[in-house]
């Protein structure tokens, strides 16, 4: 899937995950521009599901809290995308909270972003979601993933890069991750942590 360190034709399959307000979308958009590659976000796929079902985002979120069907439908769709791009010889970025797990060992590099609570709250202050709602959603999502798939979201061991985005500007974070991507050499790679396969 890769052609060497620093090559413009690396064709890496990269996953980006993180907590709300940590800068995941900003990073993915910047990387997609820099690498001139495809990018799919879990949020976009969730919006597609809502549109297909004739629901608002709020209604679909409420349904997801009552049944595992919505989460599993979303994760199945993202898993199919991961399978497709995991075998394609093209660079691609998949973003969602579970992207690193969904892509599993098909991913070349897996990135996790986080930031202190106060930083994330400040970044999301212009959104409809309030601080308490954001934290409640995180706890609920973590509980659902543990219940559905046995995944502990606090386990960062599968990620190749874990970045505290509160320490750098968005441009600097992008450059940090780009440096990791551009200097990645498959011949020097001594192995990623194995990710167990699971079926959403």
PDB file of C-alpha atoms in Angstrom:
ATOM      1  CA  UNK A   1       0.000   0.000   0.000  1.00  0.00           C
ATOM      2  CA  UNK A   2       2.971   2.298   0.503  1.00  0.00           C
ATOM      3  CA  UNK A   3       5.926   3.149  -1.696  1.00  0.00           C
ATOM      4  CA  UNK A   4       8.488   4.489   0.718  1.00  0.00           C
ATOM      5  CA  UNK A   5       9.369   7.213   3.181  1.00  0.00           C
ATOM      6  CA  UNK A   6       8.607  10.740   2.135  1.00  0.00           C
ATOM      7  CA  UNK A   7       7.259   9.594  -1.223  1.00  0.00           C
ATOM      8  CA  UNK A   8       4.441  11.540  -2.815  1.00  0.00           C
ATOM      9  CA  UNK A   9       2.965   8.171  -3.770  1.00  0.00           C
ATOM     10  CA  UNK A  10       2.771   6.670  -0.292  1.00  0.00           C
ATOM     11  CA  UNK A  11      -0.913   5.837  -0.705  1.00  0.00           C
ATOM     12  CA  UNK A  12      -1.562   5.496   3.004  1.00  0.00           C
ATOM     13  CA  UNK A  13      -4.867   4.563   4.607  1.00  0.00           C
ATOM     14  CA  UNK A  14      -5.053   6.863   7.649  1.00  0.00           C
ATOM     15  CA  UNK A  15      -7.677   6.924  10.386  1.00  0.00           C
ATOM     16  CA  UNK A  16      -8.307   9.933  12.627  1.00  0.00           C
ATOM     17  CA  UNK A  17     -10.330   9.715  15.821  1.00  0.00           C
ATOM     18  CA  UNK A  18     -10.712  11.834  18.913  1.00  0.00           C
ATOM     19  CA  UNK A  19     -12.890  13.527  21.453  1.00  0.00           C
ATOM     20  CA  UNK A  20     -15.419  16.256  20.554  1.00  0.00           C
ATOM     21  CA  UNK A  21     -13.712  19.632  20.236  1.00  0.00           C
ATOM     22  CA  UNK A  22     -10.230  18.157  19.853  1.00  0.00           C
ATOM     23  CA  UNK A  23      -9.880  19.355  16.250  1.00  0.00           C
ATOM     24  CA  UNK A  24     -10.546  16.128  14.375  1.00  0.00           C
ATOM     25  CA  UNK A  25     -12.500  17.725  11.514  1.00  0.00           C
ATOM     26  CA  UNK A  26     -10.002  20.567  11.137  1.00  0.00           C
ATOM     27  CA  UNK A  27      -7.112  18.107  10.980  1.00  0.00           C
ATOM     28  CA  UNK A  28      -8.827  15.819   8.466  1.00  0.00           C
ATOM     29  CA  UNK A  29      -9.736  18.672   6.140  1.00  0.00           C
ATOM     30  CA  UNK A  30      -6.176  20.006   6.317  1.00  0.00           C
ATOM     31  CA  UNK A  31      -4.619  16.588   5.699  1.00  0.00           C
ATOM     32  CA  UNK A  32      -6.957  15.866   2.794  1.00  0.00           C
ATOM     33  CA  UNK A  33      -5.894  19.142   1.169  1.00  0.00           C
ATOM     34  CA  UNK A  34      -2.194  18.596   1.828  1.00  0.00           C
ATOM     35  CA  UNK A  35      -2.202  14.992   0.669  1.00  0.00           C
ATOM     36  CA  UNK A  36      -4.762  15.548  -2.111  1.00  0.00           C
ATOM     37  CA  UNK A  37      -6.671  12.475  -1.017  1.00  0.00           C
ATOM     38  CA  UNK A  38     -10.178  11.269  -0.238  1.00  0.00           C
ATOM     39  CA  UNK A  39     -11.757  11.805   3.162  1.00  0.00           C
ATOM     40  CA  UNK A  40     -14.942  10.442   4.749  1.00  0.00           C
ATOM     41  CA  UNK A  41     -16.205  11.453   8.176  1.00  0.00           C
ATOM     42  CA  UNK A  42     -18.523   9.530  10.461  1.00  0.00           C
ATOM     43  CA  UNK A  43     -20.562  12.708  10.905  1.00  0.00           C
ATOM     44  CA  UNK A  44     -21.231  12.902   7.175  1.00  0.00           C
ATOM     45  CA  UNK A  45     -22.310   9.271   7.075  1.00  0.00           C
ATOM     46  CA  UNK A  46     -24.567   9.843  10.100  1.00  0.00           C
ATOM     47  CA  UNK A  47     -26.188  12.780   8.295  1.00  0.00           C
ATOM     48  CA  UNK A  48     -26.688  10.566   5.236  1.00  0.00           C
ATOM     49  CA  UNK A  49     -28.448   7.986   7.400  1.00  0.00           C
ATOM     50  CA  UNK A  50     -30.710  10.674   8.868  1.00  0.00           C
ATOM     51  CA  UNK A  51     -31.603  11.953   5.402  1.00  0.00           C
ATOM     52  CA  UNK A  52     -32.293   8.459   4.084  1.00  0.00           C
ATOM     53  CA  UNK A  53     -34.638   7.796   7.003  1.00  0.00           C
ATOM     54  CA  UNK A  54     -36.345  11.186   6.790  1.00  0.00           C
ATOM     55  CA  UNK A  55     -35.124  12.154  10.262  1.00  0.00           C
ATOM     56  CA  UNK A  56     -33.446  15.215  11.687  1.00  0.00           C
ATOM     57  CA  UNK A  57     -30.052  14.742  13.311  1.00  0.00           C
ATOM     58  CA  UNK A  58     -31.641  15.296  16.722  1.00  0.00           C
ATOM     59  CA  UNK A  59     -34.265  12.620  16.047  1.00  0.00           C
ATOM     60  CA  UNK A  60     -31.669  10.107  14.873  1.00  0.00           C
ATOM     61  CA  UNK A  61     -29.451  10.802  17.890  1.00  0.00           C
ATOM     62  CA  UNK A  62     -32.463  10.166  20.131  1.00  0.00           C
ATOM     63  CA  UNK A  63     -33.180   6.893  18.340  1.00  0.00           C
ATOM     64  CA  UNK A  64     -29.548   5.844  18.696  1.00  0.00           C
ATOM     65  CA  UNK A  65     -29.905   6.234  22.450  1.00  0.00           C
ATOM     66  CA  UNK A  66     -32.851   3.848  22.516  1.00  0.00           C
ATOM     67  CA  UNK A  67     -31.515   1.051  20.323  1.00  0.00           C
ATOM     68  CA  UNK A  68     -28.206  -0.230  18.976  1.00  0.00           C
ATOM     69  CA  UNK A  69     -29.606  -0.408  15.413  1.00  0.00           C
ATOM     70  CA  UNK A  70     -28.543   3.134  14.434  1.00  0.00           C
ATOM     71  CA  UNK A  71     -25.005   2.808  15.772  1.00  0.00           C
ATOM     72  CA  UNK A  72     -24.576  -0.568  14.124  1.00  0.00           C
ATOM     73  CA  UNK A  73     -25.916   0.721  10.788  1.00  0.00           C
ATOM     74  CA  UNK A  74     -23.463   3.620  10.919  1.00  0.00           C
ATOM     75  CA  UNK A  75     -20.540   1.401  11.899  1.00  0.00           C
ATOM     76  CA  UNK A  76     -21.383  -1.183   9.225  1.00  0.00           C
ATOM     77  CA  UNK A  77     -21.309   1.545   6.591  1.00  0.00           C
ATOM     78  CA  UNK A  78     -18.012   2.906   7.886  1.00  0.00           C
ATOM     79  CA  UNK A  79     -16.617  -0.623   8.066  1.00  0.00           C
ATOM     80  CA  UNK A  80     -17.486  -1.194   4.389  1.00  0.00           C
ATOM     81  CA  UNK A  81     -15.724   2.057   3.516  1.00  0.00           C
ATOM     82  CA  UNK A  82     -12.691   0.890   5.495  1.00  0.00           C
ATOM     83  CA  UNK A  83     -12.680  -2.449   3.673  1.00  0.00           C
ATOM     84  CA  UNK A  84     -12.936  -0.732   0.305  1.00  0.00           C
ATOM     85  CA  UNK A  85     -10.095   1.709   0.929  1.00  0.00           C
ATOM     86  CA  UNK A  86      -8.007  -0.831   2.810  1.00  0.00           C
ATOM     87  CA  UNK A  87      -7.513  -2.707  -0.448  1.00  0.00           C
ATOM     88  CA  UNK A  88      -7.241   0.340  -2.731  1.00  0.00           C
ATOM     89  CA  UNK A  89      -3.845   1.670  -3.719  1.00  0.00           C
ATOM     90  CA  UNK A  90      -4.871   5.254  -2.995  1.00  0.00           C
ATOM     91  CA  UNK A  91      -4.373   7.579  -0.057  1.00  0.00           C
ATOM     92  CA  UNK A  92      -7.477   7.959   2.087  1.00  0.00           C
ATOM     93  CA  UNK A  93      -8.571   9.338   5.473  1.00  0.00           C
ATOM     94  CA  UNK A  94     -11.399   7.834   7.508  1.00  0.00           C
ATOM     95  CA  UNK A  95     -12.646   9.827  10.494  1.00  0.00           C
ATOM     96  CA  UNK A  96     -14.933   8.652  13.271  1.00  0.00           C
ATOM     97  CA  UNK A  97     -14.690   7.862  16.959  1.00  0.00           C
ATOM     98  CA  UNK A  98     -14.230   4.172  16.079  1.00  0.00           C
ATOM     99  CA  UNK A  99     -12.306   4.620  12.808  1.00  0.00           C
ATOM    100  CA  UNK A 100      -9.109   3.076  14.161  1.00  0.00           C
ATOM    101  CA  UNK A 101     -11.020   0.026  15.375  1.00  0.00           C
ATOM    102  CA  UNK A 102     -13.197  -0.244  12.267  1.00  0.00           C
ATOM    103  CA  UNK A 103     -10.214  -0.093   9.920  1.00  0.00           C
ATOM    104  CA  UNK A 104      -8.316  -2.538  12.082  1.00  0.00           C
ATOM    105  CA  UNK A 105      -5.107  -3.843  10.596  1.00  0.00           C
ATOM    106  CA  UNK A 106      -6.027  -2.456   7.164  1.00  0.00           C
ATOM    107  CA  UNK A 107      -5.007   1.022   8.347  1.00  0.00           C
ATOM    108  CA  UNK A 108      -1.423   2.143   7.787  1.00  0.00           C
ATOM    109  CA  UNK A 109      -1.495   4.837  10.478  1.00  0.00           C
ATOM    110  CA  UNK A 110      -4.038   5.543  13.208  1.00  0.00           C
ATOM    111  CA  UNK A 111      -4.254   8.948  14.901  1.00  0.00           C
ATOM    112  CA  UNK A 112      -6.069   9.964  18.101  1.00  0.00           C
ATOM    113  CA  UNK A 113      -6.632  13.599  19.115  1.00  0.00           C
ATOM    114  CA  UNK A 114      -7.544  14.879  22.543  1.00  0.00           C
ATOM    115  CA  UNK A 115      -7.373  18.106  24.547  1.00  0.00           C
ATOM    116  CA  UNK A 116      -8.188  19.190  28.108  1.00  0.00           C
ATOM    117  CA  UNK A 117     -11.903  19.567  28.828  1.00  0.00           C
ATOM    118  CA  UNK A 118     -11.759  23.348  29.186  1.00  0.00           C
ATOM    119  CA  UNK A 119     -10.084  23.684  25.774  1.00  0.00           C
ATOM    120  CA  UNK A 120     -12.646  21.478  24.072  1.00  0.00           C
ATOM    121  CA  UNK A 121     -15.542  23.280  25.729  1.00  0.00           C
ATOM    122  CA  UNK A 122     -14.206  26.655  24.585  1.00  0.00           C
ATOM    123  CA  UNK A 123     -13.831  25.356  21.029  1.00  0.00           C
ATOM    124  CA  UNK A 124     -17.392  24.057  20.944  1.00  0.00           C
ATOM    125  CA  UNK A 125     -18.982  27.060  22.675  1.00  0.00           C
ATOM    126  CA  UNK A 126     -20.478  28.276  19.390  1.00  0.00           C
ATOM    127  CA  UNK A 127     -22.201  24.945  18.796  1.00  0.00           C
ATOM    128  CA  UNK A 128     -25.617  23.971  20.049  1.00  0.00           C
ATOM    129  CA  UNK A 129     -24.136  21.377  22.351  1.00  0.00           C
ATOM    130  CA  UNK A 130     -23.324  22.657  25.818  1.00  0.00           C
ATOM    131  CA  UNK A 131     -20.525  21.494  28.099  1.00  0.00           C
ATOM    132  CA  UNK A 132     -22.708  19.177  30.176  1.00  0.00           C
ATOM    133  CA  UNK A 133     -24.296  17.681  27.058  1.00  0.00           C
ATOM    134  CA  UNK A 134     -20.889  17.062  25.499  1.00  0.00           C
ATOM    135  CA  UNK A 135     -19.630  15.212  28.550  1.00  0.00           C
ATOM    136  CA  UNK A 136     -22.821  13.202  28.940  1.00  0.00           C
ATOM    137  CA  UNK A 137     -22.641  12.212  25.256  1.00  0.00           C
ATOM    138  CA  UNK A 138     -19.045  11.044  25.672  1.00  0.00           C
ATOM    139  CA  UNK A 139     -19.953   8.865  28.656  1.00  0.00           C
ATOM    140  CA  UNK A 140     -22.987   7.411  26.853  1.00  0.00           C
ATOM    141  CA  UNK A 141     -21.013   6.694  23.669  1.00  0.00           C
ATOM    142  CA  UNK A 142     -18.187   5.036  25.596  1.00  0.00           C
ATOM    143  CA  UNK A 143     -20.729   2.887  27.423  1.00  0.00           C
ATOM    144  CA  UNK A 144     -22.461   1.925  24.161  1.00  0.00           C
ATOM    145  CA  UNK A 145     -19.226   0.915  22.427  1.00  0.00           C
ATOM    146  CA  UNK A 146     -18.204  -1.143  25.439  1.00  0.00           C
ATOM    147  CA  UNK A 147     -21.622  -2.793  25.511  1.00  0.00           C
ATOM    148  CA  UNK A 148     -21.924  -3.401  21.756  1.00  0.00           C
ATOM    149  CA  UNK A 149     -18.375  -4.341  20.831  1.00  0.00           C
ATOM    150  CA  UNK A 150     -16.346  -4.688  24.009  1.00  0.00           C
ATOM    151  CA  UNK A 151     -14.279  -1.646  22.967  1.00  0.00           C
ATOM    152  CA  UNK A 152     -12.712   0.515  25.654  1.00  0.00           C
ATOM    153  CA  UNK A 153     -12.422   4.009  24.137  1.00  0.00           C
ATOM    154  CA  UNK A 154      -9.915   4.986  26.826  1.00  0.00           C
ATOM    155  CA  UNK A 155      -7.501   2.372  25.429  1.00  0.00           C
ATOM    156  CA  UNK A 156      -5.093   4.313  23.219  1.00  0.00           C
ATOM    157  CA  UNK A 157      -2.751   1.385  22.578  1.00  0.00           C
ATOM    158  CA  UNK A 158      -3.879   0.842  18.975  1.00  0.00           C
ATOM    159  CA  UNK A 159      -2.977   4.395  17.901  1.00  0.00           C
ATOM    160  CA  UNK A 160       0.325   5.295  16.287  1.00  0.00           C
ATOM    161  CA  UNK A 161       0.050   9.006  17.082  1.00  0.00           C
ATOM    162  CA  UNK A 162      -1.770  10.455  20.104  1.00  0.00           C
ATOM    163  CA  UNK A 163      -1.744  14.260  20.142  1.00  0.00           C
ATOM    164  CA  UNK A 164      -2.880  16.730  22.802  1.00  0.00           C
ATOM    165  CA  UNK A 165      -4.149  19.458  20.483  1.00  0.00           C
ATOM    166  CA  UNK A 166      -4.395  21.904  23.361  1.00  0.00           C
ATOM    167  CA  UNK A 167      -0.620  22.343  23.172  1.00  0.00           C
ATOM    168  CA  UNK A 168      -0.354  23.514  19.556  1.00  0.00           C
ATOM    169  CA  UNK A 169      -2.235  25.553  16.966  1.00  0.00           C
ATOM    170  CA  UNK A 170      -4.319  23.664  14.400  1.00  0.00           C
ATOM    171  CA  UNK A 171      -1.628  24.369  11.778  1.00  0.00           C
ATOM    172  CA  UNK A 172       1.067  22.992  14.068  1.00  0.00           C
ATOM    173  CA  UNK A 173      -1.001  19.871  14.811  1.00  0.00           C
ATOM    174  CA  UNK A 174      -1.454  19.329  11.083  1.00  0.00           C
ATOM    175  CA  UNK A 175       2.291  19.670  10.564  1.00  0.00           C
ATOM    176  CA  UNK A 176       3.038  17.241  13.407  1.00  0.00           C
ATOM    177  CA  UNK A 177       0.805  14.600  11.862  1.00  0.00           C
ATOM    178  CA  UNK A 178       2.072  15.330   8.347  1.00  0.00           C
ATOM    179  CA  UNK A 179       5.631  14.818   9.548  1.00  0.00           C
ATOM    180  CA  UNK A 180       4.637  11.406  10.878  1.00  0.00           C
ATOM    181  CA  UNK A 181       2.898  10.527   7.623  1.00  0.00           C
ATOM    182  CA  UNK A 182       5.631  11.778   5.326  1.00  0.00           C
ATOM    183  CA  UNK A 183       8.432  10.138   7.289  1.00  0.00           C
ATOM    184  CA  UNK A 184       6.652   6.805   7.576  1.00  0.00           C
ATOM    185  CA  UNK A 185       8.788   4.069   6.020  1.00  0.00           C
ATOM    186  CA  UNK A 186       7.108   0.674   5.674  1.00  0.00           C
ATOM    187  CA  UNK A 187      10.523  -1.003   5.395  1.00  0.00           C
ATOM    188  CA  UNK A 188      11.488   0.331   8.835  1.00  0.00           C
ATOM    189  CA  UNK A 189       8.065  -0.398  10.361  1.00  0.00           C
ATOM    190  CA  UNK A 190       8.501  -2.996  13.097  1.00  0.00           C
ATOM    191  CA  UNK A 191       4.799  -3.428  13.562  1.00  0.00           C
ATOM    192  CA  UNK A 192       1.603  -1.756  14.695  1.00  0.00           C
ATOM    193  CA  UNK A 193      -0.421  -3.037  17.604  1.00  0.00           C
ATOM    194  CA  UNK A 194      -2.781  -5.715  16.364  1.00  0.00           C
ATOM    195  CA  UNK A 195      -6.429  -4.691  16.329  1.00  0.00           C
ATOM    196  CA  UNK A 196      -9.004  -7.456  16.780  1.00  0.00           C
ATOM    197  CA  UNK A 197     -11.584  -7.733  14.035  1.00  0.00           C
ATOM    198  CA  UNK A 198     -15.174  -7.139  15.020  1.00  0.00           C
ATOM    199  CA  UNK A 199     -18.447  -7.096  13.129  1.00  0.00           C
ATOM    200  CA  UNK A 200     -20.773  -4.144  13.734  1.00  0.00           C
TER     201      UNK A 200
END
